[in-house]
Amino acid sequence: MFPARFAPILFGLILSGVMSFIVTGVATLKAVGFDADALGVWMAAWSFGWPVAFVVVLVVAPAVRRLVASMVKPPATTSH
């Protein structure tokens, strides 16, 4: 188990891995089709793209959180 302070980094690692896996898979299959080399090309694209996606998620996430917060109503507070 990881300490809770690593949750945002772990979240970014997993999210970027899943998203880059799917996106590189779709792009690879569109570019090369379902041929014998497709899996190898896909894995090469994913291994290159995942670290890029991870860094982008870590850098962009704070700005996106602020943007989303500016677009939604704050939660209602209840007083007792």
PDB file as gemmi writes it, atoms N, CA and C in Angstrom:
CRYST1    1.000    1.000    1.000  90.00  90.00  90.00 P 1                      
ATOM      1  N   MET A   1       0.834  -1.188   0.000  1.00  0.00           N  
ATOM      2  CA  MET A   1       0.000   0.000   0.000  1.00  0.00           C  
ATOM      3  C   MET A   1       0.877   1.250   0.000  1.00  0.00           C  
ATOM      4  N   PHE A   2       0.404   2.241  -0.728  1.00  0.00           N  
ATOM      5  CA  PHE A   2       1.105   3.517  -0.797  1.00  0.00           C  
ATOM      6  C   PHE A   2       0.533   4.484   0.225  1.00  0.00           C  
ATOM      7  N   PRO A   3       1.347   5.385   0.745  1.00  0.00           N  
ATOM      8  CA  PRO A   3       0.799   6.438   1.610  1.00  0.00           C  
ATOM      9  C   PRO A   3      -0.186   7.305   0.829  1.00  0.00           C  
ATOM     10  N   ALA A   4      -1.170   7.851   1.511  1.00  0.00           N  
ATOM     11  CA  ALA A   4      -2.229   8.635   0.870  1.00  0.00           C  
ATOM     12  C   ALA A   4      -1.684   9.826   0.086  1.00  0.00           C  
ATOM     13  N   ARG A   5      -0.542  10.360   0.483  1.00  0.00           N  
ATOM     14  CA  ARG A   5      -0.009  11.532  -0.217  1.00  0.00           C  
ATOM     15  C   ARG A   5       0.366  11.226  -1.670  1.00  0.00           C  
ATOM     16  N   PHE A   6       0.521   9.951  -1.992  1.00  0.00           N  
ATOM     17  CA  PHE A   6       0.849   9.567  -3.365  1.00  0.00           C  
ATOM     18  C   PHE A   6      -0.378   9.318  -4.227  1.00  0.00           C  
ATOM     19  N   ALA A   7      -1.569   9.504  -3.681  1.00  0.00           N  
ATOM     20  CA  ALA A   7      -2.801   9.224  -4.427  1.00  0.00           C  
ATOM     21  C   ALA A   7      -2.897   9.997  -5.737  1.00  0.00           C  
ATOM     22  N   PRO A   8      -2.621  11.306  -5.769  1.00  0.00           N  
ATOM     23  CA  PRO A   8      -2.735  12.010  -7.064  1.00  0.00           C  
ATOM     24  C   PRO A   8      -1.754  11.491  -8.113  1.00  0.00           C  
ATOM     25  N   ILE A   9      -0.555  11.136  -7.698  1.00  0.00           N  
ATOM     26  CA  ILE A   9       0.435  10.621  -8.648  1.00  0.00           C  
ATOM     27  C   ILE A   9       0.027   9.233  -9.134  1.00  0.00           C  
ATOM     28  N   LEU A  10      -0.430   8.396  -8.227  1.00  0.00           N  
ATOM     29  CA  LEU A  10      -0.879   7.058  -8.606  1.00  0.00           C  
ATOM     30  C   LEU A  10      -2.085   7.132  -9.527  1.00  0.00           C  
ATOM     31  N   PHE A  11      -3.010   8.038  -9.211  1.00  0.00           N  
ATOM     32  CA  PHE A  11      -4.170   8.247 -10.076  1.00  0.00           C  
ATOM     33  C   PHE A  11      -3.710   8.644 -11.475  1.00  0.00           C  
ATOM     34  N   GLY A  12      -2.794   9.606 -11.568  1.00  0.00           N  
ATOM     35  CA  GLY A  12      -2.283  10.049 -12.862  1.00  0.00           C  
ATOM     36  C   GLY A  12      -1.570   8.949 -13.621  1.00  0.00           C  
ATOM     37  N   LEU A  13      -0.821   8.123 -12.906  1.00  0.00           N  
ATOM     38  CA  LEU A  13      -0.115   7.016 -13.544  1.00  0.00           C  
ATOM     39  C   LEU A  13      -1.096   6.018 -14.162  1.00  0.00           C  
ATOM     40  N   ILE A  14      -2.104   5.641 -13.389  1.00  0.00           N  
ATOM     41  CA  ILE A  14      -3.079   4.658 -13.878  1.00  0.00           C  
ATOM     42  C   ILE A  14      -3.934   5.248 -14.993  1.00  0.00           C  
ATOM     43  N   LEU A  15      -4.443   6.452 -14.789  1.00  0.00           N  
ATOM     44  CA  LEU A  15      -5.279   7.087 -15.816  1.00  0.00           C  
ATOM     45  C   LEU A  15      -4.509   7.272 -17.111  1.00  0.00           C  
ATOM     46  N   SER A  16      -3.296   7.784 -17.031  1.00  0.00           N  
ATOM     47  CA  SER A  16      -2.517   7.995 -18.249  1.00  0.00           C  
ATOM     48  C   SER A  16      -2.185   6.673 -18.930  1.00  0.00           C  
ATOM     49  N   GLY A  17      -1.954   5.634 -18.137  1.00  0.00           N  
ATOM     50  CA  GLY A  17      -1.674   4.320 -18.726  1.00  0.00           C  
ATOM     51  C   GLY A  17      -2.858   3.763 -19.489  1.00  0.00           C  
ATOM     52  N   VAL A  18      -4.029   3.828 -18.872  1.00  0.00           N  
ATOM     53  CA  VAL A  18      -5.240   3.297 -19.519  1.00  0.00           C  
ATOM     54  C   VAL A  18      -5.587   4.123 -20.758  1.00  0.00           C  
ATOM     55  N   MET A  19      -5.594   5.439 -20.601  1.00  0.00           N  
ATOM     56  CA  MET A  19      -5.972   6.292 -21.732  1.00  0.00           C  
ATOM     57  C   MET A  19      -4.984   6.176 -22.883  1.00  0.00           C  
ATOM     58  N   SER A  20      -3.691   6.181 -22.589  1.00  0.00           N  
ATOM     59  CA  SER A  20      -2.709   6.080 -23.672  1.00  0.00           C  
ATOM     60  C   SER A  20      -2.754   4.705 -24.331  1.00  0.00           C  
ATOM     61  N   PHE A  21      -3.059   3.668 -23.561  1.00  0.00           N  
ATOM     62  CA  PHE A  21      -3.205   2.322 -24.122  1.00  0.00           C  
ATOM     63  C   PHE A  21      -4.337   2.294 -25.150  1.00  0.00           C  
ATOM     64  N   ILE A  22      -5.471   2.862 -24.776  1.00  0.00           N  
ATOM     65  CA  ILE A  22      -6.630   2.865 -25.672  1.00  0.00           C  
ATOM     66  C   ILE A  22      -6.381   3.747 -26.894  1.00  0.00           C  
ATOM     67  N   VAL A  23      -5.892   4.955 -26.670  1.00  0.00           N  
ATOM     68  CA  VAL A  23      -5.695   5.891 -27.775  1.00  0.00           C  
ATOM     69  C   VAL A  23      -4.630   5.399 -28.753  1.00  0.00           C  
ATOM     70  N   THR A  24      -3.509   4.896 -28.241  1.00  0.00           N  
ATOM     71  CA  THR A  24      -2.488   4.396 -29.163  1.00  0.00           C  
ATOM     72  C   THR A  24      -2.977   3.149 -29.898  1.00  0.00           C  
ATOM     73  N   GLY A  25      -3.801   2.342 -29.229  1.00  0.00           N  
ATOM     74  CA  GLY A  25      -4.363   1.172 -29.896  1.00  0.00           C  
ATOM     75  C   GLY A  25      -5.268   1.555 -31.050  1.00  0.00           C  
ATOM     76  N   VAL A  26      -6.159   2.499 -30.808  1.00  0.00           N  
ATOM     77  CA  VAL A  26      -7.062   2.951 -31.869  1.00  0.00           C  
ATOM     78  C   VAL A  26      -6.271   3.585 -33.013  1.00  0.00           C  
ATOM     79  N   ALA A  27      -5.330   4.462 -32.681  1.00  0.00           N  
ATOM     80  CA  ALA A  27      -4.536   5.136 -33.716  1.00  0.00           C  
ATOM     81  C   ALA A  27      -3.683   4.147 -34.507  1.00  0.00           C  
ATOM     82  N   THR A  28      -3.109   3.179 -33.807  1.00  0.00           N  
ATOM     83  CA  THR A  28      -2.276   2.180 -34.486  1.00  0.00           C  
ATOM     84  C   THR A  28      -3.114   1.330 -35.437  1.00  0.00           C  
ATOM     85  N   LEU A  29      -4.252   0.852 -34.954  1.00  0.00           N  
ATOM     86  CA  LEU A  29      -5.095   0.021 -35.817  1.00  0.00           C  
ATOM     87  C   LEU A  29      -5.616   0.802 -37.022  1.00  0.00           C  
ATOM     88  N   LYS A  30      -5.895   2.081 -36.838  1.00  0.00           N  
ATOM     89  CA  LYS A  30      -6.329   2.905 -37.964  1.00  0.00           C  
ATOM     90  C   LYS A  30      -5.185   3.097 -38.955  1.00  0.00           C  
ATOM     91  N   ALA A  31      -3.973   3.268 -38.447  1.00  0.00           N  
ATOM     92  CA  ALA A  31      -2.829   3.541 -39.319  1.00  0.00           C  
ATOM     93  C   ALA A  31      -2.329   2.299 -40.050  1.00  0.00           C  
ATOM     94  N   VAL A  32      -2.236   1.149 -39.337  1.00  0.00           N  
ATOM     95  CA  VAL A  32      -1.625  -0.029 -39.958  1.00  0.00           C  
ATOM     96  C   VAL A  32      -2.600  -1.172 -40.202  1.00  0.00           C  
ATOM     97  N   GLY A  33      -3.805  -1.067 -39.638  1.00  0.00           N  
ATOM     98  CA  GLY A  33      -4.784  -2.128 -39.809  1.00  0.00           C  
ATOM     99  C   GLY A  33      -4.469  -3.324 -38.929  1.00  0.00           C  
ATOM    100  N   PHE A  34      -5.225  -4.382 -39.151  1.00  0.00           N  
ATOM    101  CA  PHE A  34      -5.075  -5.606 -38.360  1.00  0.00           C  
ATOM    102  C   PHE A  34      -4.084  -6.547 -39.035  1.00  0.00           C  
ATOM    103  N   ASP A  35      -2.835  -6.148 -39.128  1.00  0.00           N  
ATOM    104  CA  ASP A  35      -1.844  -7.039 -39.733  1.00  0.00           C  
ATOM    105  C   ASP A  35      -0.970  -7.664 -38.664  1.00  0.00           C  
ATOM    106  N   ALA A  36      -0.022  -8.468 -39.082  1.00  0.00           N  
ATOM    107  CA  ALA A  36       0.806  -9.218 -38.133  1.00  0.00           C  
ATOM    108  C   ALA A  36       1.669  -8.321 -37.258  1.00  0.00           C  
ATOM    109  N   ASP A  37       2.010  -7.139 -37.737  1.00  0.00           N  
ATOM    110  CA  ASP A  37       2.880  -6.232 -36.980  1.00  0.00           C  
ATOM    111  C   ASP A  37       2.112  -5.274 -36.074  1.00  0.00           C  
ATOM    112  N   ALA A  38       0.799  -5.283 -36.137  1.00  0.00           N  
ATOM    113  CA  ALA A  38       0.003  -4.281 -35.430  1.00  0.00           C  
ATOM    114  C   ALA A  38       0.270  -4.284 -33.924  1.00  0.00           C  
ATOM    115  N   LEU A  39       0.342  -5.450 -33.317  1.00  0.00           N  
ATOM    116  CA  LEU A  39       0.550  -5.510 -31.868  1.00  0.00           C  
ATOM    117  C   LEU A  39       1.904  -4.915 -31.475  1.00  0.00           C  
ATOM    118  N   GLY A  40       2.939  -5.241 -32.205  1.00  0.00           N  
ATOM    119  CA  GLY A  40       4.261  -4.695 -31.920  1.00  0.00           C  
ATOM    120  C   GLY A  40       4.328  -3.192 -32.118  1.00  0.00           C  
ATOM    121  N   VAL A  41       3.695  -2.718 -33.182  1.00  0.00           N  
ATOM    122  CA  VAL A  41       3.653  -1.274 -33.439  1.00  0.00           C  
ATOM    123  C   VAL A  41       2.881  -0.578 -32.330  1.00  0.00           C  
ATOM    124  N   TRP A  42       1.764  -1.183 -31.913  1.00  0.00           N  
ATOM    125  CA  TRP A  42       0.950  -0.614 -30.842  1.00  0.00           C  
ATOM    126  C   TRP A  42       1.756  -0.523 -29.544  1.00  0.00           C  
ATOM    127  N   MET A  43       2.427  -1.608 -29.166  1.00  0.00           N  
ATOM    128  CA  MET A  43       3.191  -1.605 -27.914  1.00  0.00           C  
ATOM    129  C   MET A  43       4.345  -0.596 -27.959  1.00  0.00           C  
ATOM    130  N   ALA A  44       4.945  -0.423 -29.141  1.00  0.00           N  
ATOM    131  CA  ALA A  44       6.003   0.587 -29.279  1.00  0.00           C  
ATOM    132  C   ALA A  44       5.425   1.985 -29.117  1.00  0.00           C  
ATOM    133  N   ALA A  45       4.265   2.214 -29.712  1.00  0.00           N  
ATOM    134  CA  ALA A  45       3.619   3.521 -29.579  1.00  0.00           C  
ATOM    135  C   ALA A  45       3.196   3.770 -28.134  1.00  0.00           C  
ATOM    136  N   TRP A  46       2.670   2.744 -27.490  1.00  0.00           N  
ATOM    137  CA  TRP A  46       2.220   2.900 -26.106  1.00  0.00           C  
ATOM    138  C   TRP A  46       3.401   3.151 -25.166  1.00  0.00           C  
ATOM    139  N   SER A  47       4.488   2.413 -25.342  1.00  0.00           N  
ATOM    140  CA  SER A  47       5.645   2.594 -24.460  1.00  0.00           C  
ATOM    141  C   SER A  47       6.262   3.984 -24.623  1.00  0.00           C  
ATOM    142  N   PHE A  48       6.118   4.575 -25.795  1.00  0.00           N  
ATOM    143  CA  PHE A  48       6.578   5.946 -26.008  1.00  0.00           C  
ATOM    144  C   PHE A  48       5.561   6.959 -25.479  1.00  0.00           C  
ATOM    145  N   GLY A  49       4.288   6.676 -25.690  1.00  0.00           N  
ATOM    146  CA  GLY A  49       3.237   7.627 -25.347  1.00  0.00           C  
ATOM    147  C   GLY A  49       2.877   7.696 -23.876  1.00  0.00           C  
ATOM    148  N   TRP A  50       2.982   6.578 -23.159  1.00  0.00           N  
ATOM    149  CA  TRP A  50       2.565   6.582 -21.754  1.00  0.00           C  
ATOM    150  C   TRP A  50       3.362   7.568 -20.904  1.00  0.00           C  
ATOM    151  N   PRO A  51       4.688   7.584 -20.960  1.00  0.00           N  
ATOM    152  CA  PRO A  51       5.408   8.577 -20.146  1.00  0.00           C  
ATOM    153  C   PRO A  51       5.034  10.018 -20.509  1.00  0.00           C  
ATOM    154  N   VAL A  52       4.814  10.268 -21.785  1.00  0.00           N  
ATOM    155  CA  VAL A  52       4.392  11.605 -22.208  1.00  0.00           C  
ATOM    156  C   VAL A  52       3.032  11.932 -21.606  1.00  0.00           C  
ATOM    157  N   ALA A  53       2.094  10.994 -21.702  1.00  0.00           N  
ATOM    158  CA  ALA A  53       0.757  11.206 -21.152  1.00  0.00           C  
ATOM    159  C   ALA A  53       0.803  11.396 -19.641  1.00  0.00           C  
ATOM    160  N   PHE A  54       1.651  10.660 -18.966  1.00  0.00           N  
ATOM    161  CA  PHE A  54       1.767  10.762 -17.506  1.00  0.00           C  
ATOM    162  C   PHE A  54       2.223  12.162 -17.100  1.00  0.00           C  
ATOM    163  N   VAL A  55       3.246  12.661 -17.749  1.00  0.00           N  
ATOM    164  CA  VAL A  55       3.745  14.000 -17.439  1.00  0.00           C  
ATOM    165  C   VAL A  55       2.667  15.045 -17.745  1.00  0.00           C  
ATOM    166  N   VAL A  56       2.000  14.898 -18.877  1.00  0.00           N  
ATOM    167  CA  VAL A  56       0.940  15.846 -19.236  1.00  0.00           C  
ATOM    168  C   VAL A  56      -0.168  15.833 -18.195  1.00  0.00           C  
ATOM    169  N   VAL A  57      -0.588  14.647 -17.746  1.00  0.00           N  
ATOM    170  CA  VAL A  57      -1.637  14.563 -16.721  1.00  0.00           C  
ATOM    171  C   VAL A  57      -1.189  15.274 -15.450  1.00  0.00           C  
ATOM    172  N   LEU A  58       0.025  15.035 -15.009  1.00  0.00           N  
ATOM    173  CA  LEU A  58       0.494  15.672 -13.782  1.00  0.00           C  
ATOM    174  C   LEU A  58       0.578  17.188 -13.908  1.00  0.00           C  
ATOM    175  N   VAL A  59       0.975  17.672 -15.075  1.00  0.00           N  
ATOM    176  CA  VAL A  59       1.147  19.111 -15.274  1.00  0.00           C  
ATOM    177  C   VAL A  59      -0.195  19.805 -15.521  1.00  0.00           C  
ATOM    178  N   VAL A  60      -1.066  19.175 -16.292  1.00  0.00           N  
ATOM    179  CA  VAL A  60      -2.317  19.808 -16.705  1.00  0.00           C  
ATOM    180  C   VAL A  60      -3.435  19.641 -15.680  1.00  0.00           C  
ATOM    181  N   ALA A  61      -3.410  18.591 -14.887  1.00  0.00           N  
ATOM    182  CA  ALA A  61      -4.513  18.305 -13.960  1.00  0.00           C  
ATOM    183  C   ALA A  61      -4.861  19.469 -13.035  1.00  0.00           C  
ATOM    184  N   PRO A  62      -3.901  20.144 -12.416  1.00  0.00           N  
ATOM    185  CA  PRO A  62      -4.290  21.266 -11.542  1.00  0.00           C  
ATOM    186  C   PRO A  62      -5.062  22.366 -12.275  1.00  0.00           C  
ATOM    187  N   ALA A  63      -4.643  22.697 -13.493  1.00  0.00           N  
ATOM    188  CA  ALA A  63      -5.346  23.720 -14.269  1.00  0.00           C  
ATOM    189  C   ALA A  63      -6.744  23.246 -14.649  1.00  0.00           C  
ATOM    190  N   VAL A  64      -6.877  21.983 -14.996  1.00  0.00           N  
ATOM    191  CA  VAL A  64      -8.186  21.448 -15.348  1.00  0.00           C  
ATOM    192  C   VAL A  64      -9.108  21.444 -14.129  1.00  0.00           C  
ATOM    193  N   ARG A  65      -8.571  21.100 -12.960  1.00  0.00           N  
ATOM    194  CA  ARG A  65      -9.387  21.152 -11.735  1.00  0.00           C  
ATOM    195  C   ARG A  65      -9.905  22.565 -11.477  1.00  0.00           C  
ATOM    196  N   ARG A  66      -9.033  23.561 -11.652  1.00  0.00           N  
ATOM    197  CA  ARG A  66      -9.452  24.957 -11.464  1.00  0.00           C  
ATOM    198  C   ARG A  66     -10.502  25.359 -12.496  1.00  0.00           C  
ATOM    199  N   LEU A  67     -10.309  24.958 -13.736  1.00  0.00           N  
ATOM    200  CA  LEU A  67     -11.273  25.266 -14.792  1.00  0.00           C  
ATOM    201  C   LEU A  67     -12.635  24.650 -14.480  1.00  0.00           C  
ATOM    202  N   VAL A  68     -12.632  23.384 -14.099  1.00  0.00           N  
ATOM    203  CA  VAL A  68     -13.890  22.712 -13.757  1.00  0.00           C  
ATOM    204  C   VAL A  68     -14.553  23.391 -12.566  1.00  0.00           C  
ATOM    205  N   ALA A  69     -13.769  23.737 -11.558  1.00  0.00           N  
ATOM    206  CA  ALA A  69     -14.329  24.406 -10.375  1.00  0.00           C  
ATOM    207  C   ALA A  69     -14.978  25.730 -10.749  1.00  0.00           C  
ATOM    208  N   SER A  70     -14.441  26.407 -11.756  1.00  0.00           N  
ATOM    209  CA  SER A  70     -15.030  27.678 -12.182  1.00  0.00           C  
ATOM    210  C   SER A  70     -16.293  27.474 -13.016  1.00  0.00           C  
ATOM    211  N   MET A  71     -16.530  26.263 -13.484  1.00  0.00           N  
ATOM    212  CA  MET A  71     -17.671  25.976 -14.351  1.00  0.00           C  
ATOM    213  C   MET A  71     -18.858  25.353 -13.623  1.00  0.00           C  
ATOM    214  N   VAL A  72     -18.675  24.969 -12.380  1.00  0.00           N  
ATOM    215  CA  VAL A  72     -19.754  24.324 -11.636  1.00  0.00           C  
ATOM    216  C   VAL A  72     -20.099  25.147 -10.402  1.00  0.00           C  
ATOM    217  N   LYS A  73     -21.316  24.947  -9.949  1.00  0.00           N  
ATOM    218  CA  LYS A  73     -21.740  25.619  -8.732  1.00  0.00           C  
ATOM    219  C   LYS A  73     -21.066  24.960  -7.541  1.00  0.00           C  
ATOM    220  N   PRO A  74     -20.677  25.761  -6.555  1.00  0.00           N  
ATOM    221  CA  PRO A  74     -20.110  25.146  -5.349  1.00  0.00           C  
ATOM    222  C   PRO A  74     -21.184  24.340  -4.618  1.00  0.00           C  
ATOM    223  N   PRO A  75     -20.776  23.317  -3.895  1.00  0.00           N  
ATOM    224  CA  PRO A  75     -21.778  22.520  -3.173  1.00  0.00           C  
ATOM    225  C   PRO A  75     -22.488  23.380  -2.117  1.00  0.00           C  
ATOM    226  N   ALA A  76     -23.754  23.091  -1.938  1.00  0.00           N  
ATOM    227  CA  ALA A  76     -24.530  23.818  -0.932  1.00  0.00           C  
ATOM    228  C   ALA A  76     -24.022  23.441   0.455  1.00  0.00           C  
ATOM    229  N   THR A  77     -23.915  24.438   1.280  1.00  0.00           N  
ATOM    230  CA  THR A  77     -23.508  24.175   2.662  1.00  0.00           C  
ATOM    231  C   THR A  77     -24.746  24.134   3.533  1.00  0.00           C  
ATOM    232  N   THR A  78     -24.740  23.262   4.478  1.00  0.00           N  
ATOM    233  CA  THR A  78     -25.861  23.158   5.404  1.00  0.00           C  
ATOM    234  C   THR A  78     -25.407  23.629   6.770  1.00  0.00           C  
ATOM    235  N   SER A  79     -26.261  24.365   7.402  1.00  0.00           N  
ATOM    236  CA  SER A  79     -25.936  24.809   8.756  1.00  0.00           C  
ATOM    237  C   SER A  79     -26.878  24.131   9.729  1.00  0.00           C  
ATOM    238  N   HIS A  80     -26.354  23.753  10.842  1.00  0.00           N  
ATOM    239  CA  HIS A  80     -27.137  23.018  11.830  1.00  0.00           C  
ATOM    240  C   HIS A  80     -27.524  23.895  12.969  1.00  0.00           C  
TER     241      HIS A  80                                                      
END                                                                             
